[in-house]
PDB file of C-alpha atoms and ligand atoms in Angstrom:
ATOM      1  CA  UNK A  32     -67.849  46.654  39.046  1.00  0.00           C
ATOM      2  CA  UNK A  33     -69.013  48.605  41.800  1.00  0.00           C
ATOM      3  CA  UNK A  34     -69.349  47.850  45.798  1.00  0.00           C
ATOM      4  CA  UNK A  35     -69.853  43.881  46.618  1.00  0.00           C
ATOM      5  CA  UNK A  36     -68.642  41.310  43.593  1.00  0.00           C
ATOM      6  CA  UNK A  37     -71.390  38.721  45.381  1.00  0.00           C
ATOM      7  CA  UNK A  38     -74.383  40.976  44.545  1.00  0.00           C
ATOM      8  CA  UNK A  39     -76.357  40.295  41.837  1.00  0.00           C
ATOM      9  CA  UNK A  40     -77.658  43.312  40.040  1.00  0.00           C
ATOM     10  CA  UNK A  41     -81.506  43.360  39.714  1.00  0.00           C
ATOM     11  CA  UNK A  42     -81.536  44.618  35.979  1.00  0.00           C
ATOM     12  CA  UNK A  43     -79.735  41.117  35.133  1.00  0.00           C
ATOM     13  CA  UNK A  44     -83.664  39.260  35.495  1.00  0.00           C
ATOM     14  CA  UNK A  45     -86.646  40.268  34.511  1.00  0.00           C
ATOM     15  CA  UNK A  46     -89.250  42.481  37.578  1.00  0.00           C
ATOM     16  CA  UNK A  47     -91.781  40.585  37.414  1.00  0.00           C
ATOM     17  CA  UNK A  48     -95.447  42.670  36.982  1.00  0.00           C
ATOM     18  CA  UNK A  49     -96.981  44.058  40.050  1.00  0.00           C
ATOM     19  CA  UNK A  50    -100.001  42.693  39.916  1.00  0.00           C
ATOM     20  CA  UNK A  51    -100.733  39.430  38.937  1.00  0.00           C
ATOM     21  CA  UNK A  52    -104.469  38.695  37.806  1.00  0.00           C
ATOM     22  CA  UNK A  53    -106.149  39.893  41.643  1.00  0.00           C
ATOM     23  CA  UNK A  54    -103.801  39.727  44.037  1.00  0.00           C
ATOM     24  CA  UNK A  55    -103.518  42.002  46.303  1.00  0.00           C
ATOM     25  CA  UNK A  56    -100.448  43.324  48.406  1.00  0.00           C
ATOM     26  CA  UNK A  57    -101.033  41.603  51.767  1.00  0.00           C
ATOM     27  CA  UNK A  58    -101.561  38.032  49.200  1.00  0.00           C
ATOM     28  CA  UNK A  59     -98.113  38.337  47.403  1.00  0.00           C
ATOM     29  CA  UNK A  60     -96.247  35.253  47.913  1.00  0.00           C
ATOM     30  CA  UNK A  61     -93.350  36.223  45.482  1.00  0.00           C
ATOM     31  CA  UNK A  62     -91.025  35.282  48.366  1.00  0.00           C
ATOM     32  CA  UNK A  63     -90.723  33.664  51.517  1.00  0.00           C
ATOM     33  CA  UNK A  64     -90.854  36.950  53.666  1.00  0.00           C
ATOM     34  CA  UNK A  65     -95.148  36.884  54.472  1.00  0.00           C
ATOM     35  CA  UNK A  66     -94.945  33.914  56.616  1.00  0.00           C
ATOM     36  CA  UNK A  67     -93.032  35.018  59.191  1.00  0.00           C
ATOM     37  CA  UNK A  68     -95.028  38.635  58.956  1.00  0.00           C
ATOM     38  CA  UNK A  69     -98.203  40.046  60.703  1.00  0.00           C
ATOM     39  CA  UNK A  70     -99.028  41.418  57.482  1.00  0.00           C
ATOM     40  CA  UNK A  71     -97.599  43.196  54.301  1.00  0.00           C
ATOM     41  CA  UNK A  72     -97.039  47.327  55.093  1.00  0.00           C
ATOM     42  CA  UNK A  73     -98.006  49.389  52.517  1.00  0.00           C
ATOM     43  CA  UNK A  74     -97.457  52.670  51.728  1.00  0.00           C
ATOM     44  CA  UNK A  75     -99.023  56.084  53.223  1.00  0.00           C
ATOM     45  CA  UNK A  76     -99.270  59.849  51.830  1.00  0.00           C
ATOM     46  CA  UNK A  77    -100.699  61.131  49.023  1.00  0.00           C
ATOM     47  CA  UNK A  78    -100.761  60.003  45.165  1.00  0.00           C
ATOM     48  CA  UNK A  79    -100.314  62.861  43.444  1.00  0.00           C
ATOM     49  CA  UNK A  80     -97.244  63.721  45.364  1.00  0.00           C
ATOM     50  CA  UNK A  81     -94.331  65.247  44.185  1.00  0.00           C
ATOM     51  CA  UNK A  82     -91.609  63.279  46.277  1.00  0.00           C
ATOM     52  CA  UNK A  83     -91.039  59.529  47.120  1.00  0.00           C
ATOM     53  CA  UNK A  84     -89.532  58.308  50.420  1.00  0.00           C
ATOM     54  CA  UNK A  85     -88.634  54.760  49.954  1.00  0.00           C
ATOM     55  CA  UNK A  86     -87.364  52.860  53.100  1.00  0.00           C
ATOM     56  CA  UNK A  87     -85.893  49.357  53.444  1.00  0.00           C
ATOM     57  CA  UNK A  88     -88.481  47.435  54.651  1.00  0.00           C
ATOM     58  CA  UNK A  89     -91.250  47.768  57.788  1.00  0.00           C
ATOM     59  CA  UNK A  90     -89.702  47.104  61.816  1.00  0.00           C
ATOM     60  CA  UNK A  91     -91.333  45.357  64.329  1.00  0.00           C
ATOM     61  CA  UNK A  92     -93.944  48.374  64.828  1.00  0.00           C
ATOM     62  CA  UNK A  93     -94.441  49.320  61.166  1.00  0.00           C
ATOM     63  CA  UNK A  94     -95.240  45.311  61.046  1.00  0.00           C
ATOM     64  CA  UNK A  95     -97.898  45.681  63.748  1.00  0.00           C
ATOM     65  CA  UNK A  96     -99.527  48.811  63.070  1.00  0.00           C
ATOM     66  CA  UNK A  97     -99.623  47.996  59.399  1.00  0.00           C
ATOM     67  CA  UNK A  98     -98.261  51.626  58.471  1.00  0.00           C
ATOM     68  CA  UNK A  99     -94.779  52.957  57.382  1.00  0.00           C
ATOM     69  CA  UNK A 100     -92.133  54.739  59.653  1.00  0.00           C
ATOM     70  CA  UNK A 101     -94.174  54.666  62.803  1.00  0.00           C
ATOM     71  CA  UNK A 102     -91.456  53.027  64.852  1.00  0.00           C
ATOM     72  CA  UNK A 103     -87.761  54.779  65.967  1.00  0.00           C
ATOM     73  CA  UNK A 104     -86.681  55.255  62.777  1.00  0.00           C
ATOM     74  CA  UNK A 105     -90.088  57.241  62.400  1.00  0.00           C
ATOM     75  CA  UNK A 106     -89.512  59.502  64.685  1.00  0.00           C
ATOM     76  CA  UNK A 107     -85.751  60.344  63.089  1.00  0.00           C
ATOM     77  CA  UNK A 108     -87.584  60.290  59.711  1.00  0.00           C
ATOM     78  CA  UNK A 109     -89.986  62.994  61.151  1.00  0.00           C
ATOM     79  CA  UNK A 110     -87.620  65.048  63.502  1.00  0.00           C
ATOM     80  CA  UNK A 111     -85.202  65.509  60.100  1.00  0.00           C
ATOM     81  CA  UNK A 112     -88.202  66.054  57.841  1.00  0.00           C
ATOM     82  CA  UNK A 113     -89.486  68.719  60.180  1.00  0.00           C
ATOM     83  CA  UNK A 114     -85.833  70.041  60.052  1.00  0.00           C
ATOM     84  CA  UNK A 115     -85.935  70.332  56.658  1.00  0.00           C
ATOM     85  CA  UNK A 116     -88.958  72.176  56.095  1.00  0.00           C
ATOM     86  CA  UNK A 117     -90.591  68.742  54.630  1.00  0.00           C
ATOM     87  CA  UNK A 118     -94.443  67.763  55.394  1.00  0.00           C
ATOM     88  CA  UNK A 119     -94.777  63.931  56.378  1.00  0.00           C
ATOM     89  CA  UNK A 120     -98.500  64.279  54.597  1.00  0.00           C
ATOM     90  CA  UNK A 121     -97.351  65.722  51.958  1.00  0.00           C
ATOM     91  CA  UNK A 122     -95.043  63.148  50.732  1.00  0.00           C
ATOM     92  CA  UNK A 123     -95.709  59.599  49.710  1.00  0.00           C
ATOM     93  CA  UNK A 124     -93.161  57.184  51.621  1.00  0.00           C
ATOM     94  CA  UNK A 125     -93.196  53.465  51.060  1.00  0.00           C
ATOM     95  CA  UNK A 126     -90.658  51.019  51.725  1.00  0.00           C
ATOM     96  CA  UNK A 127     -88.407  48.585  49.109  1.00  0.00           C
ATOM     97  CA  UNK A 128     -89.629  44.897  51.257  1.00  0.00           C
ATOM     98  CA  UNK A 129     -93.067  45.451  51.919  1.00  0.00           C
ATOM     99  CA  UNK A 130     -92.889  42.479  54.633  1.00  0.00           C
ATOM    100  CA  UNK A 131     -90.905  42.203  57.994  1.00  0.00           C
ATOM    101  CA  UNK A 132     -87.896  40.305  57.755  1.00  0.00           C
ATOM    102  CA  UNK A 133     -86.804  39.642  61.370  1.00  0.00           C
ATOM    103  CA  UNK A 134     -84.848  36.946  63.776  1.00  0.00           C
ATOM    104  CA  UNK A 135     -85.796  36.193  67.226  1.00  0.00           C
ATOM    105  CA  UNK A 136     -83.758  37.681  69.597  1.00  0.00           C
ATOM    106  CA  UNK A 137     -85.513  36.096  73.401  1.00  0.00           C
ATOM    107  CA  UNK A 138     -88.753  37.906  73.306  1.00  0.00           C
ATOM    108  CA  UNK A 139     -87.835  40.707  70.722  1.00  0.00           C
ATOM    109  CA  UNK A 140     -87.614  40.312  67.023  1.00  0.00           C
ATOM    110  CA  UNK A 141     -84.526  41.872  65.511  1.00  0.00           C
ATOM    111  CA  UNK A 142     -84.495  43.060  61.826  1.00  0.00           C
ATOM    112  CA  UNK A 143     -83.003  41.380  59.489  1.00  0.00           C
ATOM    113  CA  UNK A 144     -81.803  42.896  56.055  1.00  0.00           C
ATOM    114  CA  UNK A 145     -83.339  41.714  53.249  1.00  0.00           C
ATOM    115  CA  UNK A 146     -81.704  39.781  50.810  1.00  0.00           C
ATOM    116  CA  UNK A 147     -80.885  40.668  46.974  1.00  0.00           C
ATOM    117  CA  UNK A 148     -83.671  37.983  46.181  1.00  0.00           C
ATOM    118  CA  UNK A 149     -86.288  39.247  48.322  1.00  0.00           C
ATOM    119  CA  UNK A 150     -85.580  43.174  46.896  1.00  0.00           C
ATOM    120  CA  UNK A 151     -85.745  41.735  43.615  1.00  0.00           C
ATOM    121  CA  UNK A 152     -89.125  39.719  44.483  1.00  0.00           C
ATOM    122  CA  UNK A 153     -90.832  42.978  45.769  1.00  0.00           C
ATOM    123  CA  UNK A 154     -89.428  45.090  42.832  1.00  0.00           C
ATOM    124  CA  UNK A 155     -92.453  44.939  41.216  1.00  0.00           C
ATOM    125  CA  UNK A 156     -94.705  46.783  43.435  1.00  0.00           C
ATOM    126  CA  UNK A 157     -92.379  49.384  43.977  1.00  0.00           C
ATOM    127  CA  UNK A 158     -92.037  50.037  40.470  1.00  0.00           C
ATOM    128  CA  UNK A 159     -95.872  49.974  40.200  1.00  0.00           C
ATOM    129  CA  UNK A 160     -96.061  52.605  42.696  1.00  0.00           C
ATOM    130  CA  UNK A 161     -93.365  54.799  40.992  1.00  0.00           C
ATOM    131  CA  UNK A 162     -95.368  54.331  37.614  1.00  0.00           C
ATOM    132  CA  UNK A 163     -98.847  55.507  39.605  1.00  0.00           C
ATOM    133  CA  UNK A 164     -97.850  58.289  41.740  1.00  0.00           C
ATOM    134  CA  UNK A 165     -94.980  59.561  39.294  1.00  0.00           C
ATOM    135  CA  UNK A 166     -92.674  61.514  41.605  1.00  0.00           C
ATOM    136  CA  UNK A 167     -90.225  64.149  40.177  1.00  0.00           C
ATOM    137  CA  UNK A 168     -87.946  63.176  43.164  1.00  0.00           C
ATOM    138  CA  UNK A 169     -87.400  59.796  44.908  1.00  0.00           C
ATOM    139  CA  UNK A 170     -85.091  59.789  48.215  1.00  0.00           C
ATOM    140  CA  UNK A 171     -83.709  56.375  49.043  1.00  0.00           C
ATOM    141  CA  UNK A 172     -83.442  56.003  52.775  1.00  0.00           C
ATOM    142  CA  UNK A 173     -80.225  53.715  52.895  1.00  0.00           C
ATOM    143  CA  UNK A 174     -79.113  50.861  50.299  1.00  0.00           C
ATOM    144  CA  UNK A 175     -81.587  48.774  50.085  1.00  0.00           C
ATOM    145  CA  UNK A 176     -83.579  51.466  48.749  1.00  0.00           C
ATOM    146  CA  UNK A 177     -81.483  52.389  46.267  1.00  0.00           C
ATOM    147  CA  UNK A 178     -80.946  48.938  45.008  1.00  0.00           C
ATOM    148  CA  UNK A 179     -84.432  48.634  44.348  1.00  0.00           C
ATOM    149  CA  UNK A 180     -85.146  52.142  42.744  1.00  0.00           C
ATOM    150  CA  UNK A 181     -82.029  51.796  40.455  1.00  0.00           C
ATOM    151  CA  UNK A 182     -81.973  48.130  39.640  1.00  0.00           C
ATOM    152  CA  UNK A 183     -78.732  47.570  40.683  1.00  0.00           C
ATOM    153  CA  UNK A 184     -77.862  45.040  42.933  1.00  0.00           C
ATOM    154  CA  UNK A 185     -74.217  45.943  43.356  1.00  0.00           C
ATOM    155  CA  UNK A 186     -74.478  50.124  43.641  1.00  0.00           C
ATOM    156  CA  UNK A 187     -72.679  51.421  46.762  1.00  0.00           C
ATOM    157  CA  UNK A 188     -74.483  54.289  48.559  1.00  0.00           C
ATOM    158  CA  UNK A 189     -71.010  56.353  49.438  1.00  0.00           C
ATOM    159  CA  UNK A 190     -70.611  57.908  46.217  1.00  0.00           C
ATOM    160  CA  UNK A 191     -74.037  59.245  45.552  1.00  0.00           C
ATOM    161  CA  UNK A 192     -74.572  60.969  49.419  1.00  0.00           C
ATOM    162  CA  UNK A 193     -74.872  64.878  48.432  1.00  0.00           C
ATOM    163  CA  UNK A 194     -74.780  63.627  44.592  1.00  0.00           C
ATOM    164  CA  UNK A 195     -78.344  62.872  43.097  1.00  0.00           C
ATOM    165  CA  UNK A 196     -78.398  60.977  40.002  1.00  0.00           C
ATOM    166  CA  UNK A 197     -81.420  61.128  37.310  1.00  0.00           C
ATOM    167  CA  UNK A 198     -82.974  57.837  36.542  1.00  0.00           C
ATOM    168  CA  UNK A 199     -85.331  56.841  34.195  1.00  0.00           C
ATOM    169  CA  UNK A 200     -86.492  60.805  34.116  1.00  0.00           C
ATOM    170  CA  UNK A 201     -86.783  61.240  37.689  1.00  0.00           C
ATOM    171  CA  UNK A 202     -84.357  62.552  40.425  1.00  0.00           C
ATOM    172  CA  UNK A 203     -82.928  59.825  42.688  1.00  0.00           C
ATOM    173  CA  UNK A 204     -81.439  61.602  46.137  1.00  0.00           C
ATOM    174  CA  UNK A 205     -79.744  58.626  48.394  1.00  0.00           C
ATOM    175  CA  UNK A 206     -79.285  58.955  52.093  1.00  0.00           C
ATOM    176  CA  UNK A 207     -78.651  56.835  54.825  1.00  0.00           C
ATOM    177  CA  UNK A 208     -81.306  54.631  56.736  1.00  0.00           C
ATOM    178  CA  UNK A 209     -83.061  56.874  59.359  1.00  0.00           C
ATOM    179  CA  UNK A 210     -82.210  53.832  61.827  1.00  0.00           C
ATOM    180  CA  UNK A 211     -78.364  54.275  61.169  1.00  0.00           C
ATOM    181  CA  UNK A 212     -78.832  56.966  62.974  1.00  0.00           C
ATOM    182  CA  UNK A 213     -79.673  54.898  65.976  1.00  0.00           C
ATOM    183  CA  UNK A 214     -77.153  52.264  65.309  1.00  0.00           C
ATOM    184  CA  UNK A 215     -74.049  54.275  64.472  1.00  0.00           C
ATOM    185  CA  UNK A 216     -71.398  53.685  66.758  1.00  0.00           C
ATOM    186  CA  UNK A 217     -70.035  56.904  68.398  1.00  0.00           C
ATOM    187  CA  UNK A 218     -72.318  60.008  68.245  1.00  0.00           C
ATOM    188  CA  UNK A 219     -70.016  62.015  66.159  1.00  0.00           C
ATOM    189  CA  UNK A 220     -71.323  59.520  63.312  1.00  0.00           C
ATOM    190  CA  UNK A 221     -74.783  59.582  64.669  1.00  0.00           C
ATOM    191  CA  UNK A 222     -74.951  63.408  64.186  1.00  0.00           C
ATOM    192  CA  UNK A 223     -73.110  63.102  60.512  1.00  0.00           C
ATOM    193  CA  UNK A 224     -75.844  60.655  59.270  1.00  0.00           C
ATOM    194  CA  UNK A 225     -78.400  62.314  60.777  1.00  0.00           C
ATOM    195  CA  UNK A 226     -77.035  65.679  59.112  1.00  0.00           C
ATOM    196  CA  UNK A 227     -76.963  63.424  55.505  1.00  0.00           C
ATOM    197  CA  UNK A 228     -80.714  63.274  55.827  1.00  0.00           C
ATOM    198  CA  UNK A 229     -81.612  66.358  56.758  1.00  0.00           C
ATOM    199  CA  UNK A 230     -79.591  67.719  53.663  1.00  0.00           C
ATOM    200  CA  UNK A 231     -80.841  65.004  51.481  1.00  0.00           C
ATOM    201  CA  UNK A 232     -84.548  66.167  51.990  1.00  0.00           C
ATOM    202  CA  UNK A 233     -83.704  69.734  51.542  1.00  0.00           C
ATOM    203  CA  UNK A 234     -81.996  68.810  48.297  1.00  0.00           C
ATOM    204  CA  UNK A 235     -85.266  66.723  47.378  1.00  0.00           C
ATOM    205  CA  UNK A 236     -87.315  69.763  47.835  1.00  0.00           C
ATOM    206  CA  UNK A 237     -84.470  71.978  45.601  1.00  0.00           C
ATOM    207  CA  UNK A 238     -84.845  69.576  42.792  1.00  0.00           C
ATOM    208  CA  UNK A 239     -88.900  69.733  42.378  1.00  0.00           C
ATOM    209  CA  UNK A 240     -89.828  71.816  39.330  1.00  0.00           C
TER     210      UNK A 240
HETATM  211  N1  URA B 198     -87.608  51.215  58.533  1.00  0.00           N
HETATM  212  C1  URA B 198     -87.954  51.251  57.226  1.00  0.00           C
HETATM  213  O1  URA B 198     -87.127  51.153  56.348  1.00  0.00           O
HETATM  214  N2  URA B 198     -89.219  51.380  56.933  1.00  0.00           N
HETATM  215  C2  URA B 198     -90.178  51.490  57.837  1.00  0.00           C
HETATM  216  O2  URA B 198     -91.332  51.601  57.454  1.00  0.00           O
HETATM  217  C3  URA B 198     -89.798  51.463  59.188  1.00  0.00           C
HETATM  218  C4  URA B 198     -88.512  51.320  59.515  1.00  0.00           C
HETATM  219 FE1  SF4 B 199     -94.358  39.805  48.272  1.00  0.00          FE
HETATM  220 FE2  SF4 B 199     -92.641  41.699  48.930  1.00  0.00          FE
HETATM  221 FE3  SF4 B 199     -93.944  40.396  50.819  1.00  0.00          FE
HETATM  222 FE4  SF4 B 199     -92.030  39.150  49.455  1.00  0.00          FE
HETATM  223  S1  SF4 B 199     -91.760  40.921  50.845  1.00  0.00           S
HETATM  224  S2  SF4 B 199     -94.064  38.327  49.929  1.00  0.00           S
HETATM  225  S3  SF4 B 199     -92.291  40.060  47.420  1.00  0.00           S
HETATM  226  S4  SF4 B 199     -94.853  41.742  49.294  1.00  0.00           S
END
């Protein structure tokens, strides 16, 4: 078994369908994560595009504004993107947890990573949006991601940085979360995570046909 014995892996119960009879994203009460939320965050960028940026889940901004990557990891997202010859509008980037999952911290709401349930719960609209745009490259931005796009609960992100794997007919390139790149403790790994992005993207755009 790979990574953390605790983890469940997604694949081991069913996704459930995207959409059930009407309800919309900003209605889904599949878990526990919209009550605490200003609103669900959906996804921005084209849908005929060729590459899929899936991030963990929306931050305190991205909650607020209602719109992806608009926050600090936004701006890392777009300084490496720009660095790797990538256009933001040209790409479709969504997240794994559509909802905020956050802790008060005095005034300021601190993330919280979402739990194996909750990326299981949400599953199913990722995999709708997968199965609508139909990218020929996905990039998971950090391990949450990757759970979700590969249904795997217990896969560790070390071995696949630099390393993309195929999966169910489409590229999967895994990098780290844009915000560990905020977060990492001495700038030497700061500037080697941001450096895994930048490659990551470049490799994304190698692997389009
Ligand atoms: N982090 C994410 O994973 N997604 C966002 O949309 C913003 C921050
Ligand atoms: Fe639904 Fe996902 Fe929000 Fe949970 S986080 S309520 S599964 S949209």
């Amino acid at each position: 078994q790979r990574g953390g014995a605790t983890m469940i892996p997604i694949s081991a119960e069913r996704a459930q369908p995207a959409r059930a009879a009407s309800t919309t994203l900003d209605q889904c009460r599949r878990c526990a994560l919209w009550e605490s939320a200003t609103q669900a965050v959906p996804s921005a960028g084209p849908q005929t595009a060729r590459i899929m940026l899936v991030g963990e889940q929306p931050g305190d901004q991205e909650d607020l504004a209602g719109l992806p990557f608009v926050g600090p990891a936004g701006a890392v997202l777009d300084q490496a993107m720009q660095e790797a010859g990538m256009a933001r509008d040209s790409l479709y980037l969504t997240n794994a947890v559509k909802h905020f999952k956050w802790e008060a911290r005095g005034k300021r709401r601190l993330h919280k990573t979402p739990a194996q349930r909750e990326i299981l719960a949400c599953h199913g609209w990722l995999e709708e949006e997968i199965q609508r745009v139909k990218p020929q490259v996905i990039v998971a931005l950090g391990s949450t991601a990757l759970k979700s796009i590969l249904q795997d609960g217990a896969v560790s992100m070390a071995p696949l940085i630099g390393t993309p794997v195929q999966h169910e007919g489409r590229w999967v390139v895994a990098v780290y979360h844009p915000s560990y790149v905020l977060r990492a403790p001495d700038a030497a790994s700061r500037r080697q995570a941001y450096r895994v992005i930048v490659e990551g993207l470049r490799q994304a755009l190698t692997l389009l046909q």
